[in-house]
Short mmCIF file of C-alpha atoms in Angstrom, two decimals:
data_model
loop_
_atom_site.label_atom_id
_atom_site.label_comp_id
_atom_site.label_asym_id
_atom_site.label_seq_id
_atom_site.Cartn_x
_atom_site.Cartn_y
_atom_site.Cartn_z
CA MET A 1 -2.76 31.86 -14.80
CA THR A 2 -4.53 29.70 -12.42
CA ASN A 3 -7.61 27.89 -12.35
CA GLU A 4 -9.31 25.70 -9.19
CA LEU A 5 -7.79 22.63 -10.59
CA MET A 6 -4.17 24.32 -9.58
CA PRO A 7 -2.76 23.36 -6.60
CA ALA A 8 -3.02 25.75 -3.69
CA CYS A 9 0.72 26.64 -3.57
CA LEU A 10 0.16 28.26 -6.87
CA LEU A 11 -0.34 32.18 -6.34
CA PRO A 12 -3.63 33.30 -8.00
CA LEU A 13 -1.47 35.91 -10.27
CA GLN A 14 -2.57 36.89 -13.80
CA GLY A 15 0.49 37.88 -15.51
CA VAL A 16 3.11 35.08 -14.39
CA HIS A 17 3.33 31.35 -14.69
CA ASN A 18 4.23 29.11 -12.21
CA PHE A 19 4.48 31.45 -9.38
CA ARG A 20 4.43 29.11 -6.24
CA ASP A 21 5.01 29.41 -2.23
CA MET A 22 7.62 26.76 -1.26
CA GLY A 23 6.19 26.75 1.98
CA GLY A 24 3.80 24.12 3.62
CA LEU A 25 6.23 20.96 3.10
CA ARG A 26 7.04 18.58 5.82
CA THR A 27 10.74 17.95 6.74
CA MET A 28 12.01 14.77 7.75
CA ASP A 29 11.90 15.78 11.76
CA GLY A 30 8.20 16.61 11.40
CA ARG A 31 8.36 20.69 11.11
CA THR A 32 6.89 22.35 8.15
CA VAL A 33 8.61 25.02 5.94
CA LYS A 34 6.67 28.45 6.38
CA GLN A 35 4.82 30.20 3.93
CA GLY A 36 5.40 33.27 2.74
CA LEU A 37 9.28 33.26 2.61
CA LEU A 38 10.46 31.19 -0.19
CA PHE A 39 8.96 31.33 -3.68
CA ARG A 40 9.52 30.03 -7.47
CA ALA A 41 8.45 31.24 -10.43
CA ALA A 42 8.60 31.59 -14.17
CA GLU A 43 9.87 34.96 -15.42
CA LEU A 44 8.20 37.74 -14.19
CA THR A 45 7.88 40.84 -16.84
CA GLY A 46 4.07 40.07 -17.33
CA LEU A 47 2.94 41.22 -13.83
CA THR A 48 -0.15 42.94 -13.84
CA PRO A 49 -0.85 45.76 -11.38
CA ASP A 50 -2.85 43.66 -9.61
CA ASP A 51 -0.12 41.28 -9.43
CA HIS A 52 2.22 44.03 -8.41
CA LEU A 53 -0.25 44.74 -5.17
CA ALA A 54 -0.32 41.09 -4.22
CA LEU A 55 3.66 40.67 -4.24
CA GLU A 56 3.94 43.96 -2.42
CA ALA A 57 1.95 42.72 0.36
CA ILE A 58 4.17 39.91 0.95
CA GLY A 59 7.18 42.22 1.46
CA LEU A 60 9.82 40.35 -0.81
CA LYS A 61 13.43 41.38 -0.29
CA ASN A 62 14.98 39.75 -3.29
CA VAL A 63 14.12 38.84 -6.57
CA PHE A 64 16.74 36.07 -7.76
CA ASP A 65 17.06 35.58 -11.53
CA TYR A 66 19.10 32.53 -12.90
CA ARG A 67 18.33 33.67 -16.67
CA ASN A 68 21.16 34.81 -19.20
CA ARG A 69 21.93 38.31 -20.36
CA ALA A 70 19.72 38.04 -23.52
CA GLU A 71 16.89 36.53 -21.67
CA ALA A 72 16.53 39.28 -19.07
CA GLU A 73 17.24 42.09 -21.56
CA LYS A 74 14.27 40.66 -23.59
CA LYS A 75 11.88 40.24 -20.59
CA PRO A 76 13.49 42.21 -17.95
CA ASP A 77 12.43 41.94 -14.34
CA PRO A 78 9.97 44.44 -12.90
CA GLN A 79 10.53 46.35 -9.76
CA ILE A 80 8.38 44.70 -6.92
CA GLY A 81 8.13 46.87 -3.87
CA GLN A 82 11.62 47.30 -2.29
CA ALA A 83 12.69 43.93 -3.53
CA VAL A 84 16.55 43.91 -4.72
CA ASN A 85 16.69 42.27 -8.31
CA LEU A 86 19.75 40.25 -8.65
CA ARG A 87 20.76 37.94 -11.80
CA VAL A 88 23.45 35.63 -11.68
CA PRO A 89 23.08 32.94 -14.74
CA ALA A 90 22.95 29.67 -13.81
CA ASN A 91 23.93 28.38 -17.24
CA ALA A 92 26.98 30.51 -17.52
CA GLY A 93 27.97 28.93 -20.98
CA ALA A 94 24.94 30.49 -22.42
CA GLU A 95 25.37 33.93 -20.64
CA ASP A 96 26.34 35.29 -24.02
CA GLN A 97 23.93 33.72 -26.20
CA PRO A 98 21.04 35.29 -28.10
CA ASP A 99 17.49 34.82 -27.14
CA LEU A 100 15.03 33.91 -29.88
CA ASP A 101 11.57 33.75 -29.78
CA LEU A 102 10.08 30.27 -29.99
CA ALA A 103 8.85 30.95 -33.88
CA GLN A 104 12.35 31.61 -34.51
CA MET A 105 13.80 28.75 -32.95
CA PHE A 106 11.68 26.19 -34.42
CA ALA A 107 11.90 28.13 -37.79
CA GLN A 108 15.35 27.91 -38.09
CA GLY A 109 15.69 24.34 -37.00
CA LEU A 110 17.04 25.06 -33.47
CA HIS A 111 15.12 22.94 -32.07
CA LYS A 112 17.25 19.90 -32.46
CA GLN A 113 19.15 20.85 -29.62
CA PHE A 114 16.35 19.17 -27.74
CA SER A 115 18.05 16.02 -27.66
CA LYS A 116 17.00 13.30 -25.47
CA ASP A 117 20.11 13.56 -23.04
CA MET A 118 20.31 17.46 -23.29
CA LEU A 119 18.40 18.08 -20.12
CA ASP A 120 20.18 15.20 -18.52
CA ARG A 121 23.39 16.99 -19.15
CA LEU A 122 22.16 20.01 -17.94
CA TYR A 123 21.00 18.69 -14.99
CA THR A 124 24.15 17.04 -14.24
CA ASP A 125 26.25 20.01 -14.43
CA LEU A 126 24.49 22.89 -12.93
CA PRO A 127 24.62 21.92 -9.28
CA ILE A 128 28.51 21.67 -8.86
CA ARG A 129 31.00 24.89 -8.70
CA ASN A 130 28.06 27.08 -9.67
CA ALA A 131 28.18 30.84 -9.00
CA SER A 132 24.43 31.38 -9.23
CA TYR A 133 23.74 28.56 -6.86
CA LYS A 134 26.41 29.95 -4.48
CA GLN A 135 24.64 33.41 -4.46
CA LEU A 136 21.47 31.90 -4.01
CA MET A 137 22.46 30.01 -0.94
CA GLU A 138 24.66 33.16 0.46
CA LEU A 139 21.22 34.86 0.58
CA LEU A 140 19.69 31.77 2.42
CA LYS A 141 22.52 31.94 4.89
CA SER A 142 21.35 35.06 6.46
CA PRO A 143 17.38 34.46 6.25
CA ALA A 144 16.29 37.31 8.68
CA SER A 145 17.91 39.79 6.19
CA ASN A 146 17.30 38.19 2.81
CA LEU A 147 13.75 36.48 3.20
CA PRO A 148 11.01 36.69 1.62
CA LEU A 149 13.03 36.04 -1.83
CA VAL A 150 11.52 34.50 -4.96
CA HIS A 151 13.81 32.88 -7.42
CA HIS A 152 12.99 32.40 -11.31
CA CYS A 153 14.17 31.45 -14.62
CA ALA A 154 12.44 31.64 -17.80
CA GLY A 155 9.69 28.91 -17.09
CA GLY A 156 10.57 28.31 -13.58
CA ARG A 157 11.32 24.39 -13.78
CA ASP A 158 14.53 23.62 -14.81
CA ARG A 159 17.09 26.13 -13.39
CA THR A 160 15.02 26.99 -10.66
CA GLY A 161 14.03 23.33 -10.03
CA ILE A 162 17.67 22.51 -9.21
CA GLY A 163 17.80 25.68 -6.83
CA SER A 164 14.53 24.81 -5.29
CA MET A 165 15.90 21.08 -4.53
CA LEU A 166 19.05 23.15 -2.83
CA ILE A 167 16.75 25.09 -0.91
CA LEU A 168 14.43 22.25 0.38
CA LEU A 169 17.01 19.61 1.33
CA THR A 170 19.13 22.25 3.23
CA LEU A 171 15.74 22.79 5.31
CA GLY A 172 15.50 19.06 5.69
CA VAL A 173 12.50 18.34 3.18
CA PRO A 174 12.60 14.66 2.32
CA TYR A 175 14.09 14.15 -1.36
CA GLU A 176 10.82 12.14 -2.32
CA THR A 177 9.08 15.24 -1.28
CA VAL A 178 11.33 17.79 -3.13
CA MET A 179 11.00 15.47 -6.29
CA GLU A 180 7.09 15.79 -5.78
CA ASP A 181 7.54 19.57 -5.78
CA TYR A 182 9.63 19.48 -8.92
CA LEU A 183 7.32 17.38 -10.78
CA LEU A 184 4.30 19.72 -10.05
CA SER A 185 5.52 22.17 -12.91
CA ASN A 186 4.12 19.49 -15.72
CA VAL A 187 0.79 20.65 -14.17
CA THR A 188 1.59 24.56 -13.22
CA LEU A 189 2.71 24.96 -16.76
CA ALA A 190 0.70 22.69 -18.73
CA GLY A 191 -0.82 25.75 -20.70
CA PHE A 192 2.74 26.90 -20.94
CA HIS A 193 3.75 23.94 -22.67
CA ARG A 194 0.91 23.74 -24.78
CA GLN A 195 1.65 27.01 -26.18
CA MET A 196 5.09 26.15 -26.99
CA PHE A 197 4.07 22.70 -28.81
CA ASP A 198 1.48 24.46 -30.73
CA ILE A 199 4.20 27.05 -32.32
CA ALA A 200 6.75 24.11 -32.88
CA ALA A 201 3.49 22.10 -34.49
CA GLN A 202 3.82 25.13 -37.45
CA TYR A 203 7.48 24.43 -38.12
CA VAL A 204 8.68 20.77 -37.31
CA SER A 205 7.70 17.21 -38.36
CA MET A 206 5.33 15.14 -36.22
CA ASP A 207 8.35 12.95 -35.26
CA ASP A 208 10.28 15.79 -34.26
CA LEU A 209 7.42 17.39 -32.14
CA ARG A 210 6.93 13.85 -30.38
CA GLU A 211 10.57 14.09 -29.44
CA ILE A 212 10.36 17.54 -28.40
CA GLU A 213 7.41 16.97 -25.97
CA ALA A 214 9.02 13.97 -24.63
CA ALA A 215 12.16 16.04 -23.76
CA MET A 216 10.35 18.71 -22.29
CA LYS A 217 8.09 16.64 -19.85
CA LEU A 218 9.98 17.04 -16.58
CA GLN A 219 11.25 13.76 -15.33
CA GLU A 220 12.37 12.04 -12.37
CA ARG A 221 15.37 11.43 -13.94
CA TYR A 222 16.42 14.94 -14.75
CA LEU A 223 16.43 15.97 -10.93
CA ASN A 224 17.84 12.55 -10.16
CA ALA A 225 21.02 13.57 -12.42
CA SER A 226 21.74 16.26 -10.02
CA ARG A 227 21.26 14.51 -7.06
CA ASN A 228 23.71 11.94 -8.15
CA ARG A 229 26.17 14.17 -9.19
CA ILE A 230 26.04 15.70 -5.83
CA ASP A 231 26.57 12.14 -4.29
CA GLN A 232 29.26 11.49 -6.75
CA GLU A 233 31.39 14.38 -6.06
CA TYR A 234 30.93 14.68 -2.21
CA GLY A 235 29.45 11.50 -0.97
CA THR A 236 26.41 13.24 1.00
CA PHE A 237 24.50 16.64 0.80
CA GLU A 238 25.89 17.63 4.08
CA ARG A 239 29.77 17.53 2.80
CA TYR A 240 28.14 19.41 -0.41
CA LEU A 241 26.62 22.13 1.51
CA GLU A 242 29.98 22.76 3.64
CA ALA A 243 32.33 22.65 0.50
CA GLU A 244 30.29 24.23 -2.14
CA PHE A 245 28.42 26.95 0.32
CA GLY A 246 30.09 27.17 3.47
CA ILE A 247 27.02 25.88 5.40
CA ASP A 248 27.80 23.43 8.44
CA ASP A 249 25.90 21.79 10.83
CA GLU A 250 25.47 24.97 13.12
CA LEU A 251 24.40 27.13 10.23
CA ARG A 252 22.00 24.87 8.86
CA GLN A 253 20.26 24.72 11.87
CA HIS A 254 20.12 28.69 12.13
CA ILE A 255 18.45 28.66 8.79
CA GLN A 256 16.36 25.71 9.73
CA ALA A 257 14.89 27.57 12.86
CA TYR A 258 14.33 30.66 10.79
CA CYS A 259 12.36 29.02 7.80
CA LEU A 260 10.58 26.10 9.68
CA GLU A 261 7.79 25.86 12.21
#
């Protein structure tokens, strides 16, 4: 699901969207995130045999899934080599909600949940006291034991986008670079989004379709909502790391020493 126009960090896999190597990004002190350690992706059910071979060569140790129960049961994570599959829902409030396919959702009028501020609220709520991100960062605290790792949700953009921000800021990547990496999903998921909008067009009005398209496009304000909530609650990212995840300066330096070059 890639082509020559896609960025180099997007792995050339055929059965999954938005599977990207988070390596190669520069940190504020001039180091670089190592490649082959940290990956982000959309749901993994469709991995082809060749995709499996490519990922097994990476030697993944953990596959971390942010989806709710119904999402995961409908499209379960495959076993990738010897990797441990771990699912902790990022949006715990949706853990027991049913998972409808896109046609059902639009046919039943559930698209109206895509209000202009729906994603603003989601991004504001998710980073604070979240068991899913606590478990993700617990894995990061012992990088030699737990990496390489891929973390993912359905599209690899919202829940995964917040998780990626937490990882990259912990590694010392500037927030401006983190934002660029976040918005890259608008490019790597362009075909995925187009399929969604084509389905929606069969059921909704043009005005509704335009509103859905506007809401679903990743925008700076969404990730800013997460970062601003962290600052409001804790004042600094460093205080957030220690209070939420038990990552003090010494442990952060240990993580960086392993993940940077």
